[in-house]
Amino acid sequence: MRTEPWIADLFLSKKDCVLSSASYLTSLKGEDATSSLLRTLFLLSAVAGSAIAELTFVATARQGDREIPSSELKFIRTTPRPRHPNLHGGPGQTETGTGELGKRDITAYGPSWCGASQQLAAPEQLSSVYGIFSVPNLKLRAGLSAPQNAAAWVGVDGDSCNRALLQVGVTTLINSNGQQITEAWWQWWPSAAYSIPSIPTAPGDWMAVNITMTSSTSASIKMSNTQRGYTMSINVMAGMALCRTNAAWIVEDYYDGAGGNNMAGFNDVWFEYTAATTVGGTKLGVDGGVFWNIQNSPGQLQCTAQKYDNSNFFVRSVM
């Protein structure tokens, strides 16, 4: 576990390098859909059979003290894919330990999430979610075909409320020769996901994510690679309405509706300084939350979430 503090102030305010969704989508016309391996590795998608209006966003970025010109910013829109339902299941839920205000942590099992989620009681709503996490550093699982993957992200909703989900993270892919490729991305499901080649990442890098809800359909996203000095701010509008009742810090097994790529093994993924703030000003960590473990269909554990304290926990691969 790292000990040096990273704080939200490392995020920089946006200035004048603004890119609209219309402008970059125009620039992507005719691009080879198979040119990026990770382009197919985004986690969530449109509801089957429904017409989803395209959201809009503007983005700015910096590398250290240098503003990145809008001409250098690039987003790659990914065709939405079916979402794997992460229902509370497996051997059931158990209460473990005593959390904040006497609440007990809940251990749950599902097919795609390892990590922690926090649920608000009505009528409270989330104002912001924050967390720092390490980019998954993968190792091949024996007996499973490559490529294999794992994704880490911070998000709003997707647990008890799953009509929409806003998430920001990094996916790592490992090929049969052990080569790893990473890519930062964000998504407001059920709209498409967007990869962010403008933010370089590598296994083991530390990423800081802050999501501030400005309404149920708009948000301000700030994402930083704290080791490489890159920061991006994205203002998103016209997303599917969120319930704003779940904060989530997750390592996910990618799913594409047809089985997806196999989940790789990985070094421990730490989530640090996790925090959620409600509209009423209440501050929450992971005490009293749901700690997710991935269990595959034969009943084998693939990863577990283990709490360190109210602000820090790690996800451990089970090989």
Short mmCIF file of C-alpha atoms in Angstrom, two decimals:
data_model
loop_
_atom_site.label_atom_id
_atom_site.label_comp_id
_atom_site.label_asym_id
_atom_site.label_seq_id
_atom_site.Cartn_x
_atom_site.Cartn_y
_atom_site.Cartn_z
CA MET A 1 0.00 0.00 0.00
CA ARG A 2 1.33 3.47 -0.85
CA THR A 3 1.72 5.89 2.00
CA GLU A 4 2.25 9.25 0.28
CA PRO A 5 -0.99 11.26 0.00
CA TRP A 6 -2.52 12.20 -3.34
CA ILE A 7 -5.21 14.82 -3.14
CA ALA A 8 -7.92 16.04 -5.46
CA ASP A 9 -6.08 19.39 -5.85
CA LEU A 10 -3.70 17.74 -8.31
CA PHE A 11 -6.52 18.14 -10.83
CA LEU A 12 -6.26 21.33 -12.88
CA SER A 13 -9.06 23.58 -14.06
CA LYS A 14 -9.99 23.52 -17.72
CA LYS A 15 -8.95 26.44 -19.90
CA ASP A 16 -9.39 26.94 -23.59
CA CYS A 17 -8.42 23.63 -25.26
CA VAL A 18 -11.99 22.43 -25.79
CA LEU A 19 -13.11 19.54 -27.97
CA SER A 20 -16.77 18.82 -28.68
CA SER A 21 -18.14 15.35 -29.34
CA ALA A 22 -19.30 16.51 -32.76
CA SER A 23 -15.80 17.64 -33.79
CA TYR A 24 -13.95 14.49 -32.81
CA LEU A 25 -16.63 12.17 -34.14
CA THR A 26 -16.27 13.91 -37.49
CA SER A 27 -12.51 13.32 -37.39
CA LEU A 28 -12.99 9.60 -36.76
CA LYS A 29 -15.10 8.87 -39.84
CA GLY A 30 -13.59 6.08 -41.90
CA GLU A 31 -11.20 4.95 -39.17
CA ASP A 32 -10.51 1.21 -39.08
CA ALA A 33 -12.68 -0.25 -36.33
CA THR A 34 -10.11 -2.96 -35.63
CA SER A 35 -7.07 -0.68 -35.35
CA SER A 36 -7.10 -0.73 -31.55
CA LEU A 37 -7.22 -3.99 -29.61
CA LEU A 38 -8.57 -2.25 -26.56
CA ARG A 39 -11.29 -0.52 -28.52
CA THR A 40 -13.33 -3.68 -28.08
CA LEU A 41 -12.68 -3.90 -24.35
CA PHE A 42 -15.13 -1.42 -22.90
CA LEU A 43 -17.47 -2.67 -20.31
CA LEU A 44 -20.99 -1.47 -20.82
CA SER A 45 -23.50 -0.68 -23.53
CA ALA A 46 -26.90 0.39 -24.78
CA VAL A 47 -30.04 -1.35 -23.63
CA ALA A 48 -30.99 -3.92 -26.25
CA GLY A 49 -33.53 -2.63 -28.74
CA SER A 50 -33.71 0.92 -27.39
CA ALA A 51 -32.66 4.10 -29.16
CA ILE A 52 -30.16 6.03 -27.05
CA ALA A 53 -29.69 9.74 -27.73
CA GLU A 54 -26.03 10.67 -28.06
CA LEU A 55 -24.71 12.60 -25.09
CA THR A 56 -22.39 15.57 -25.56
CA PHE A 57 -19.20 16.60 -23.81
CA VAL A 58 -16.28 19.01 -23.89
CA ALA A 59 -12.77 18.14 -22.74
CA THR A 60 -9.52 19.89 -21.79
CA ALA A 61 -6.16 18.39 -20.87
CA ARG A 62 -2.71 19.28 -19.52
CA GLN A 63 0.66 17.61 -19.34
CA GLY A 64 2.37 19.20 -16.37
CA ASP A 65 2.27 22.95 -17.00
CA ARG A 66 1.57 22.55 -20.73
CA GLU A 67 -1.94 22.82 -22.05
CA ILE A 68 -2.56 20.12 -24.62
CA PRO A 69 -4.00 21.73 -27.78
CA SER A 70 -7.45 20.58 -28.80
CA SER A 71 -5.95 19.32 -32.06
CA GLU A 72 -3.98 16.74 -30.05
CA LEU A 73 -6.93 15.48 -28.02
CA LYS A 74 -8.42 12.25 -29.27
CA PHE A 75 -11.36 10.11 -28.20
CA ILE A 76 -12.39 6.84 -29.78
CA ARG A 77 -16.08 5.98 -29.59
CA THR A 78 -16.77 2.31 -28.94
CA THR A 79 -19.93 0.58 -30.13
CA PRO A 80 -22.04 -0.19 -27.04
CA ARG A 81 -22.05 -3.80 -25.86
CA PRO A 82 -24.39 -5.76 -23.60
CA ARG A 83 -23.78 -5.22 -19.92
CA HIS A 84 -23.10 -8.25 -17.73
CA PRO A 85 -25.60 -8.09 -14.85
CA ASN A 86 -23.65 -8.08 -11.58
CA LEU A 87 -26.40 -9.41 -9.35
CA HIS A 88 -25.81 -10.32 -5.73
CA GLY A 89 -25.46 -14.08 -6.01
CA GLY A 90 -23.03 -16.96 -5.69
CA PRO A 91 -23.05 -18.50 -2.19
CA GLY A 92 -25.02 -15.53 -0.91
CA GLN A 93 -24.24 -12.45 1.17
CA THR A 94 -22.57 -12.43 4.56
CA GLU A 95 -21.99 -9.65 7.07
CA THR A 96 -18.38 -9.17 8.15
CA GLY A 97 -16.98 -6.76 10.71
CA THR A 98 -18.49 -3.54 11.99
CA GLY A 99 -18.50 -0.50 9.73
CA GLU A 100 -19.23 3.16 10.27
CA LEU A 101 -22.11 3.99 12.63
CA GLY A 102 -22.51 0.31 13.47
CA LYS A 103 -23.27 -0.75 9.91
CA ARG A 104 -21.78 -4.05 8.80
CA ASP A 105 -19.83 -4.65 5.63
CA ILE A 106 -21.53 -7.03 3.21
CA THR A 107 -19.62 -9.65 1.22
CA ALA A 108 -21.28 -10.46 -2.09
CA TYR A 109 -20.49 -12.64 -5.11
CA GLY A 110 -21.16 -11.91 -8.76
CA PRO A 111 -19.88 -12.67 -12.27
CA SER A 112 -18.05 -9.44 -13.10
CA TRP A 113 -17.22 -7.12 -10.17
CA CYS A 114 -14.43 -7.20 -7.60
CA GLY A 115 -14.28 -4.16 -5.37
CA ALA A 116 -16.56 -2.06 -3.19
CA SER A 117 -19.82 -0.20 -3.64
CA GLN A 118 -21.65 2.09 -1.26
CA GLN A 119 -25.42 2.54 -1.29
CA LEU A 120 -27.20 5.66 -0.04
CA ALA A 121 -30.50 5.58 1.75
CA ALA A 122 -33.31 7.63 0.16
CA PRO A 123 -33.71 10.56 -0.16
CA GLU A 124 -29.92 11.15 -0.12
CA GLN A 125 -28.13 11.52 -3.47
CA LEU A 126 -24.48 11.46 -4.42
CA SER A 127 -22.72 14.73 -5.14
CA SER A 128 -19.24 13.32 -5.89
CA VAL A 129 -17.12 10.16 -5.90
CA TYR A 130 -13.33 10.08 -5.63
CA GLY A 131 -10.65 7.42 -5.65
CA ILE A 132 -7.07 6.61 -6.61
CA PHE A 133 -6.27 3.18 -8.03
CA SER A 134 -3.38 1.29 -9.56
CA VAL A 135 -3.66 0.29 -13.23
CA PRO A 136 -4.01 -3.51 -13.36
CA ASN A 137 -0.72 -5.32 -13.94
CA LEU A 138 -1.73 -8.65 -15.47
CA LYS A 139 -0.47 -12.21 -15.62
CA LEU A 140 -1.92 -14.93 -17.82
CA ARG A 141 -4.24 -17.48 -16.26
CA ALA A 142 -3.13 -20.98 -17.17
CA GLY A 143 -5.55 -23.00 -19.28
CA LEU A 144 -7.45 -19.98 -20.61
CA SER A 145 -7.10 -18.50 -24.09
CA ALA A 146 -5.58 -15.09 -24.66
CA PRO A 147 -6.07 -12.19 -24.85
CA GLN A 148 -7.06 -11.80 -21.22
CA ASN A 149 -8.04 -8.59 -19.44
CA ALA A 150 -9.01 -6.66 -16.33
CA ALA A 151 -10.36 -3.12 -15.93
CA ALA A 152 -10.32 -0.81 -12.90
CA TRP A 153 -12.69 2.13 -12.51
CA VAL A 154 -14.51 4.58 -10.25
CA GLY A 155 -18.19 5.23 -10.88
CA VAL A 156 -21.70 6.31 -9.93
CA ASP A 157 -24.58 3.76 -9.73
CA GLY A 158 -24.62 0.29 -11.30
CA ASP A 159 -25.30 -1.73 -8.14
CA SER A 160 -28.74 -1.32 -6.53
CA CYS A 161 -29.59 1.16 -9.30
CA ASN A 162 -28.66 -0.11 -12.76
CA ARG A 163 -30.72 1.94 -15.18
CA ALA A 164 -27.57 3.99 -15.90
CA LEU A 165 -23.91 3.98 -14.85
CA LEU A 166 -21.16 6.60 -15.13
CA GLN A 167 -17.65 5.13 -14.88
CA VAL A 168 -14.08 6.27 -15.49
CA GLY A 169 -11.13 3.90 -15.61
CA VAL A 170 -8.37 1.97 -17.36
CA THR A 171 -8.45 -1.42 -19.10
CA THR A 172 -5.38 -3.65 -19.38
CA LEU A 173 -5.11 -6.38 -22.02
CA ILE A 174 -2.47 -9.14 -22.01
CA ASN A 175 -1.64 -11.14 -25.14
CA SER A 176 -0.44 -14.74 -25.30
CA ASN A 177 3.19 -13.56 -25.37
CA GLY A 178 2.75 -11.60 -22.12
CA GLN A 179 2.67 -8.16 -23.77
CA GLN A 180 0.34 -5.73 -21.99
CA ILE A 181 -1.59 -2.84 -23.49
CA THR A 182 -3.50 -0.29 -21.43
CA GLU A 183 -6.01 2.40 -22.30
CA ALA A 184 -7.89 5.00 -20.28
CA TRP A 185 -11.61 5.43 -20.98
CA TRP A 186 -14.92 6.74 -19.68
CA GLN A 187 -18.54 5.77 -20.25
CA TRP A 188 -22.02 6.92 -19.33
CA TRP A 189 -23.93 3.71 -19.90
CA PRO A 190 -26.17 3.00 -21.77
CA SER A 191 -24.38 5.35 -24.19
CA ALA A 192 -21.13 4.31 -25.86
CA ALA A 193 -17.72 4.24 -24.19
CA TYR A 194 -14.83 6.51 -25.22
CA SER A 195 -11.18 5.55 -25.03
CA ILE A 196 -8.69 8.35 -24.31
CA PRO A 197 -5.39 7.86 -26.14
CA SER A 198 -4.42 11.38 -25.03
CA ILE A 199 -3.86 10.06 -21.47
CA PRO A 200 -0.97 7.55 -21.60
CA THR A 201 -1.07 4.74 -19.05
CA ALA A 202 0.97 1.68 -18.14
CA PRO A 203 0.51 -1.25 -15.73
CA GLY A 204 1.17 -0.11 -12.18
CA ASP A 205 0.55 3.60 -12.81
CA TRP A 206 -1.59 5.43 -10.26
CA MET A 207 -4.77 7.03 -11.57
CA ALA A 208 -6.89 9.58 -9.69
CA VAL A 209 -10.55 10.00 -10.62
CA ASN A 210 -13.05 12.53 -9.34
CA ILE A 211 -16.66 12.53 -10.59
CA THR A 212 -18.85 15.48 -9.57
CA MET A 213 -22.54 15.29 -10.43
CA THR A 214 -23.94 18.64 -11.55
CA SER A 215 -27.38 17.06 -12.10
CA SER A 216 -28.74 13.55 -12.68
CA THR A 217 -27.91 13.90 -16.40
CA SER A 218 -24.67 15.91 -16.30
CA ALA A 219 -21.32 15.59 -14.58
CA SER A 220 -17.78 16.89 -14.38
CA ILE A 221 -15.06 14.23 -14.68
CA LYS A 222 -11.43 14.75 -13.71
CA MET A 223 -8.89 12.02 -14.44
CA SER A 224 -5.16 12.16 -13.80
CA ASN A 225 -2.19 9.85 -14.26
CA THR A 226 -0.39 11.05 -11.16
CA GLN A 227 2.95 9.54 -12.14
CA ARG A 228 3.10 10.85 -15.70
CA GLY A 229 1.66 14.29 -15.09
CA TYR A 230 -1.35 14.06 -17.42
CA THR A 231 -4.70 15.49 -16.36
CA MET A 232 -7.98 15.61 -18.28
CA SER A 233 -11.24 17.36 -17.41
CA ILE A 234 -14.48 16.35 -19.17
CA ASN A 235 -17.87 18.00 -18.79
CA VAL A 236 -20.63 15.61 -19.87
CA MET A 237 -24.21 16.60 -20.66
CA ALA A 238 -27.43 14.78 -21.61
CA GLY A 239 -26.53 11.40 -20.15
CA MET A 240 -29.18 8.87 -19.12
CA ALA A 241 -30.61 9.95 -15.75
CA LEU A 242 -28.69 8.44 -12.83
CA CYS A 243 -30.26 7.50 -9.51
CA ARG A 244 -27.13 8.83 -7.74
CA THR A 245 -27.48 6.21 -5.02
CA ASN A 246 -24.33 4.09 -5.53
CA ALA A 247 -20.63 4.96 -5.36
CA ALA A 248 -18.41 2.23 -6.82
CA TRP A 249 -14.68 1.37 -6.90
CA ILE A 250 -14.33 -1.73 -9.05
CA VAL A 251 -12.04 -4.16 -10.87
CA GLU A 252 -14.17 -5.69 -13.62
CA ASP A 253 -14.14 -8.73 -15.85
CA TYR A 254 -15.01 -7.54 -19.34
CA TYR A 255 -18.13 -9.00 -20.92
CA ASP A 256 -19.30 -8.60 -24.52
CA GLY A 257 -22.55 -10.58 -24.49
CA ALA A 258 -20.94 -13.69 -26.00
CA GLY A 259 -18.65 -14.66 -23.15
CA GLY A 260 -16.12 -11.86 -23.59
CA ASN A 261 -12.39 -12.16 -23.09
CA ASN A 262 -11.11 -14.21 -20.19
CA MET A 263 -10.24 -12.36 -17.01
CA ALA A 264 -6.49 -12.35 -16.38
CA GLY A 265 -4.72 -12.77 -13.10
CA PHE A 266 -3.22 -9.57 -11.71
CA ASN A 267 -1.09 -8.08 -8.96
CA ASP A 268 -3.06 -6.54 -6.11
CA VAL A 269 -5.04 -3.49 -7.28
CA TRP A 270 -5.26 -0.89 -4.52
CA PHE A 271 -8.04 1.68 -4.24
CA GLU A 272 -6.94 4.51 -1.94
CA TYR A 273 -8.48 7.67 -0.47
CA THR A 274 -11.90 6.42 -1.58
CA ALA A 275 -14.57 8.96 -0.74
CA ALA A 276 -18.15 9.80 -1.62
CA THR A 277 -20.00 12.99 -0.69
CA THR A 278 -23.76 13.40 -0.64
CA VAL A 279 -25.74 16.46 -1.71
CA GLY A 280 -26.41 17.04 2.00
CA GLY A 281 -22.67 17.11 2.75
CA THR A 282 -22.29 13.67 4.37
CA LYS A 283 -18.91 12.07 3.63
CA LEU A 284 -18.62 8.31 3.20
CA GLY A 285 -15.89 5.76 2.70
CA VAL A 286 -16.32 2.03 2.21
CA ASP A 287 -17.43 1.19 5.77
CA GLY A 288 -20.79 -0.56 5.66
CA GLY A 289 -20.55 -1.08 1.89
CA VAL A 290 -20.78 -4.14 -0.34
CA PHE A 291 -17.47 -5.90 -0.99
CA TRP A 292 -17.72 -7.75 -4.28
CA ASN A 293 -15.97 -10.98 -5.24
CA ILE A 294 -16.00 -12.55 -8.71
CA GLN A 295 -17.10 -16.16 -8.82
CA ASN A 296 -17.32 -17.89 -12.20
CA SER A 297 -20.06 -20.30 -13.28
CA PRO A 298 -18.25 -23.43 -11.96
CA GLY A 299 -18.18 -21.70 -8.56
CA GLN A 300 -14.46 -20.81 -8.53
CA LEU A 301 -13.33 -17.51 -7.05
CA GLN A 302 -11.36 -15.32 -9.45
CA CYS A 303 -10.74 -12.33 -7.21
CA THR A 304 -11.68 -10.94 -3.80
CA ALA A 305 -11.98 -7.46 -2.27
CA GLN A 306 -10.27 -6.96 1.09
CA LYS A 307 -10.71 -3.85 3.24
CA TYR A 308 -7.77 -2.10 4.87
CA ASP A 309 -9.76 0.73 6.47
CA ASN A 310 -12.64 3.09 5.67
CA SER A 311 -10.70 4.79 2.85
CA ASN A 312 -8.49 2.03 1.45
CA PHE A 313 -8.92 -1.52 0.18
CA PHE A 314 -7.38 -3.84 -2.37
CA VAL A 315 -8.57 -6.39 -4.91
CA ARG A 316 -6.60 -9.65 -4.99
CA SER A 317 -6.57 -12.11 -7.87
CA VAL A 318 -7.21 -15.77 -7.08
CA MET A 319 -5.21 -17.90 -9.51
#
